[in-house]
Structures are given as C-alpha cells and as structure tokens.
Amino acid sequence: VDRLPRGGTFEVAAVVRIKQHWHINANPASPDFLIPTTLKITSDLPLKVEKITYPKGEPLEFPEIEEPLKVYTRRVIVRAKVTLSEKVAQKKGTLLLEIGYQACDDQRCLAPSKLKVKLPVEVAPAGAVVKQINAKLFSTEEKKDKPDDAPL
C-alpha cells in the first residue's frame, strides 16, 4: 500500500535475491535439523504481525543425505499480513524487516546471518483510502528472476 491504513490490515513482501550457485533453507526447513529462513517485522508503530507466509521450498538432492533438502534459490518472496492499531498517533514511522538465513552452496554452509532493512512509512488519516502498490509481489504465482550475482 502507498500508506499504512490506520486501524487496518496491510501486506508486506520481503523479496530476497540469492546469488547464483547458492541456496538458503526453506521454512519449514527439511530435514528439520537445518536452519530455516525467517522473517521478523518490528516497528515504532503499534502493529501486530497476523501471519507470515513462506513459499514452498524446492527439493535439492545430495548423495550423502537421505532426503532432499527444501531450499530457496535465486529469488524468494516472504509475505506477511500486518494490522496497524487504530490508536496510532504518528503520521510517519519505520518498519524493520529482519531476514534470518543460512546461505549454502554445494560444498559448504556459511554461518547463520541476519539481513535488516529499515522502511520509512506513512500512516493514512482515519478512514482514508489507501492504494495497493507492487501488486505483482502479492500475486499467488511466484515467478523466478533470471540468475544474477546480486548480493543477498
């Protein structure tokens, strides 16, 4: 949305690009001893994260492991449904998105890491209409980007 709806629900999409030849574990991780990718959303605004939706992971097979790993490659979109309190006093605020992940290639896994992104946001006046933006990020059909070397 172009502004957060006071007292309403909105969606957040965290787009994670993964370097070519690397993967991160899906959520839920499979096998379950692996470290899953996570999304945490906090803010200086009074909000509640209602639901976080992780896409299904792709199977990745290794001869040494009995069951295929469930992973994300190239690009993954994690979505969240968030409700903003109607009692919010501020006209502006910040959303902090924190992606937890462990990047691996076919030889090794790096130490678990966190990527933090601060997003400045505006709060719409009570009863104001908010406009949907970036609709493609919220469609049910997730499309993969061409491989690139963009950092995670």
GROMACS .gro file of C-alpha atoms in nm:
model
  152
    1VAL     CA    1   0.000   0.000   0.000
    2ASP     CA    2   0.110   0.357  -0.053
    3ARG     CA    3   0.033   0.442   0.314
    4LEU     CA    4  -0.048   0.225   0.613
    5PRO     CA    5  -0.420   0.205   0.692
    6ARG     CA    6  -0.489   0.334   1.043
    7GLY     CA    7  -0.677   0.054   1.220
    8GLY     CA    8  -0.650  -0.169   0.913
    9THR     CA    9  -0.458  -0.462   0.773
   10PHE     CA   10  -0.188  -0.446   0.508
   11GLU     CA   11   0.057  -0.684   0.344
   12VAL     CA   12   0.436  -0.678   0.339
   13ALA     CA   13   0.651  -0.862   0.083
   14ALA     CA   14   1.017  -0.925   0.160
   15VAL     CA   15   1.199  -1.008  -0.166
   16VAL     CA   16   1.526  -1.193  -0.113
   17ARG     CA   17   1.767  -1.239  -0.403
   18ILE     CA   18   2.012  -1.524  -0.369
   19LYS     CA   19   2.342  -1.538  -0.554
   20GLN     CA   20   2.381  -1.792  -0.830
   21HIS     CA   21   2.509  -2.133  -0.706
   22TRP     CA   22   2.385  -2.058  -0.352
   23HIS     CA   23   2.068  -2.154  -0.167
   24ILE     CA   24   1.903  -2.082   0.168
   25ASN     CA   25   1.686  -2.325   0.362
   26ALA     CA   26   1.310  -2.312   0.323
   27ASN     CA   27   1.070  -2.257   0.612
   28PRO     CA   28   0.993  -2.506   0.746
   29ALA     CA   29   1.342  -2.647   0.696
   30SER     CA   30   1.371  -3.004   0.579
   31PRO     CA   31   1.540  -3.201   0.718
   32ASP     CA   32   1.440  -3.032   1.043
   33PHE     CA   33   1.795  -3.000   1.180
   34LEU     CA   34   1.865  -2.726   0.920
   35ILE     CA   35   1.826  -2.355   0.998
   36PRO     CA   36   1.511  -2.216   0.830
   37THR     CA   37   1.478  -1.878   0.664
   38THR     CA   38   1.276  -1.644   0.889
   39LEU     CA   39   1.111  -1.304   0.868
   40LYS     CA   40   1.066  -1.080   1.172
   41ILE     CA   41   0.884  -0.746   1.149
   42THR     CA   42   0.908  -0.480   1.417
   43SER     CA   43   0.819  -0.112   1.420
   44ASP     CA   44   0.799   0.206   1.621
   45LEU     CA   45   0.427   0.200   1.530
   46PRO     CA   46   0.172  -0.007   1.726
   47LEU     CA   47   0.121  -0.304   1.496
   48LYS     CA   48   0.062  -0.677   1.512
   49VAL     CA   49   0.201  -0.932   1.267
   50GLU     CA   50  -0.101  -1.156   1.200
   51LYS     CA   51   0.056  -1.413   0.967
   52ILE     CA   52   0.382  -1.481   0.784
   53THR     CA   53   0.367  -1.695   0.470
   54TYR     CA   54   0.676  -1.873   0.346
   55PRO     CA   55   0.671  -2.026  -0.003
   56LYS     CA   56   0.724  -2.396  -0.055
   57GLY     CA   57   1.091  -2.483  -0.095
   58GLU     CA   58   1.244  -2.651  -0.398
   59PRO     CA   59   1.389  -3.001  -0.349
   60LEU     CA   60   1.770  -3.021  -0.366
   61GLU     CA   61   1.937  -3.362  -0.355
   62PHE     CA   62   2.277  -3.452  -0.216
   63PRO     CA   63   2.410  -3.809  -0.237
   64GLU     CA   64   2.522  -3.800   0.128
   65ILE     CA   65   2.177  -3.703   0.261
   66GLU     CA   66   1.886  -3.945   0.255
   67GLU     CA   67   1.603  -3.699   0.194
   68PRO     CA   68   1.613  -3.397  -0.039
   69LEU     CA   69   1.666  -3.056   0.121
   70LYS     CA   70   1.391  -2.795   0.085
   71VAL     CA   71   1.559  -2.472  -0.027
   72TYR     CA   72   1.511  -2.134  -0.191
   73THR     CA   73   1.729  -2.033  -0.486
   74ARG     CA   74   1.764  -1.718  -0.698
   75ARG     CA   75   1.468  -1.528  -0.554
   76VAL     CA   76   1.211  -1.584  -0.283
   77ILE     CA   77   0.923  -1.368  -0.162
   78VAL     CA   78   0.814  -1.399   0.201
   79ARG     CA   79   0.479  -1.232   0.271
   80ALA     CA   80   0.325  -1.106   0.593
   81LYS     CA   81  -0.017  -0.979   0.692
   82VAL     CA   82   0.007  -0.695   0.946
   83THR     CA   83  -0.255  -0.493   1.136
   84LEU     CA   84  -0.192  -0.134   1.244
   85SER     CA   85  -0.366  -0.013   1.559
   86GLU     CA   86  -0.635   0.250   1.513
   87LYS     CA   87  -0.484   0.428   1.815
   88VAL     CA   88  -0.162   0.514   1.630
   89ALA     CA   89  -0.066   0.877   1.695
   90GLN     CA   90   0.222   0.919   1.449
   91LYS     CA   91   0.185   1.022   1.085
   92LYS     CA   92   0.514   0.852   0.997
   93GLY     CA   93   0.712   0.558   1.125
   94THR     CA   94   0.955   0.283   1.038
   95LEU     CA   95   0.911  -0.085   0.967
   96LEU     CA   96   1.216  -0.301   1.039
   97LEU     CA   97   1.231  -0.625   0.842
   98GLU     CA   98   1.481  -0.885   0.957
   99ILE     CA   99   1.551  -1.187   0.740
  100GLY     CA  100   1.731  -1.472   0.916
  101TYR     CA  101   1.900  -1.724   0.686
  102GLN     CA  102   2.190  -1.961   0.634
  103ALA     CA  103   2.347  -1.950   0.287
  104CYS     CA  104   2.497  -2.269   0.147
  105ASP     CA  105   2.646  -2.390  -0.180
  106ASP     CA  106   2.716  -2.749  -0.280
  107GLN     CA  107   3.037  -2.756  -0.070
  108ARG     CA  108   2.972  -2.560   0.248
  109CYS     CA  109   2.731  -2.359   0.459
  110LEU     CA  110   2.815  -2.015   0.593
  111ALA     CA  111   2.736  -1.911   0.950
  112PRO     CA  112   2.372  -1.813   1.004
  113SER     CA  113   2.318  -1.445   0.937
  114LYS     CA  114   2.056  -1.169   0.953
  115LEU     CA  115   1.976  -0.904   0.697
  116LYS     CA  116   1.797  -0.595   0.832
  117VAL     CA  117   1.607  -0.345   0.620
  118LYS     CA  118   1.450  -0.022   0.753
  119LEU     CA  119   1.150   0.105   0.562
  120PRO     CA  120   1.011   0.456   0.623
  121VAL     CA  121   0.630   0.451   0.608
  122GLU     CA  122   0.343   0.699   0.622
  123VAL     CA  123   0.020   0.643   0.814
  124ALA     CA  124  -0.304   0.736   0.639
  125PRO     CA  125  -0.557   0.951   0.825
  126ALA     CA  126  -0.850   0.761   0.981
  127GLY     CA  127  -1.095   0.650   0.711
  128ALA     CA  128  -0.868   0.748   0.423
  129VAL     CA  129  -0.839   0.520   0.122
  130VAL     CA  130  -0.500   0.358   0.067
  131LYS     CA  131  -0.381   0.244  -0.273
  132GLN     CA  132  -0.238  -0.102  -0.348
  133ILE     CA  133   0.113  -0.084  -0.495
  134ASN     CA  134   0.354  -0.353  -0.620
  135ALA     CA  135   0.063  -0.591  -0.688
  136LYS     CA  136   0.289  -0.842  -0.869
  137LEU     CA  137   0.471  -0.913  -0.542
  138PHE     CA  138   0.145  -1.028  -0.385
  139SER     CA  139   0.015  -1.250  -0.666
  140THR     CA  140  -0.015  -1.619  -0.590
  141GLU     CA  141   0.202  -1.713  -0.887
  142GLU     CA  142   0.563  -1.655  -0.786
  143LYS     CA  143   0.798  -1.605  -1.082
  144LYS     CA  144   1.174  -1.653  -1.070
  145ASP     CA  145   1.414  -1.381  -1.184
  146LYS     CA  146   1.699  -1.455  -1.421
  147PRO     CA  147   2.010  -1.561  -1.230
  148ASP     CA  148   2.222  -1.273  -1.117
  149ASP     CA  149   2.504  -1.200  -0.880
  150ALA     CA  150   2.312  -0.952  -0.666
  151PRO     CA  151   2.404  -0.983  -0.301
  152LEU     CA  152   2.158  -1.145  -0.064
   0.00000   0.00000   0.00000
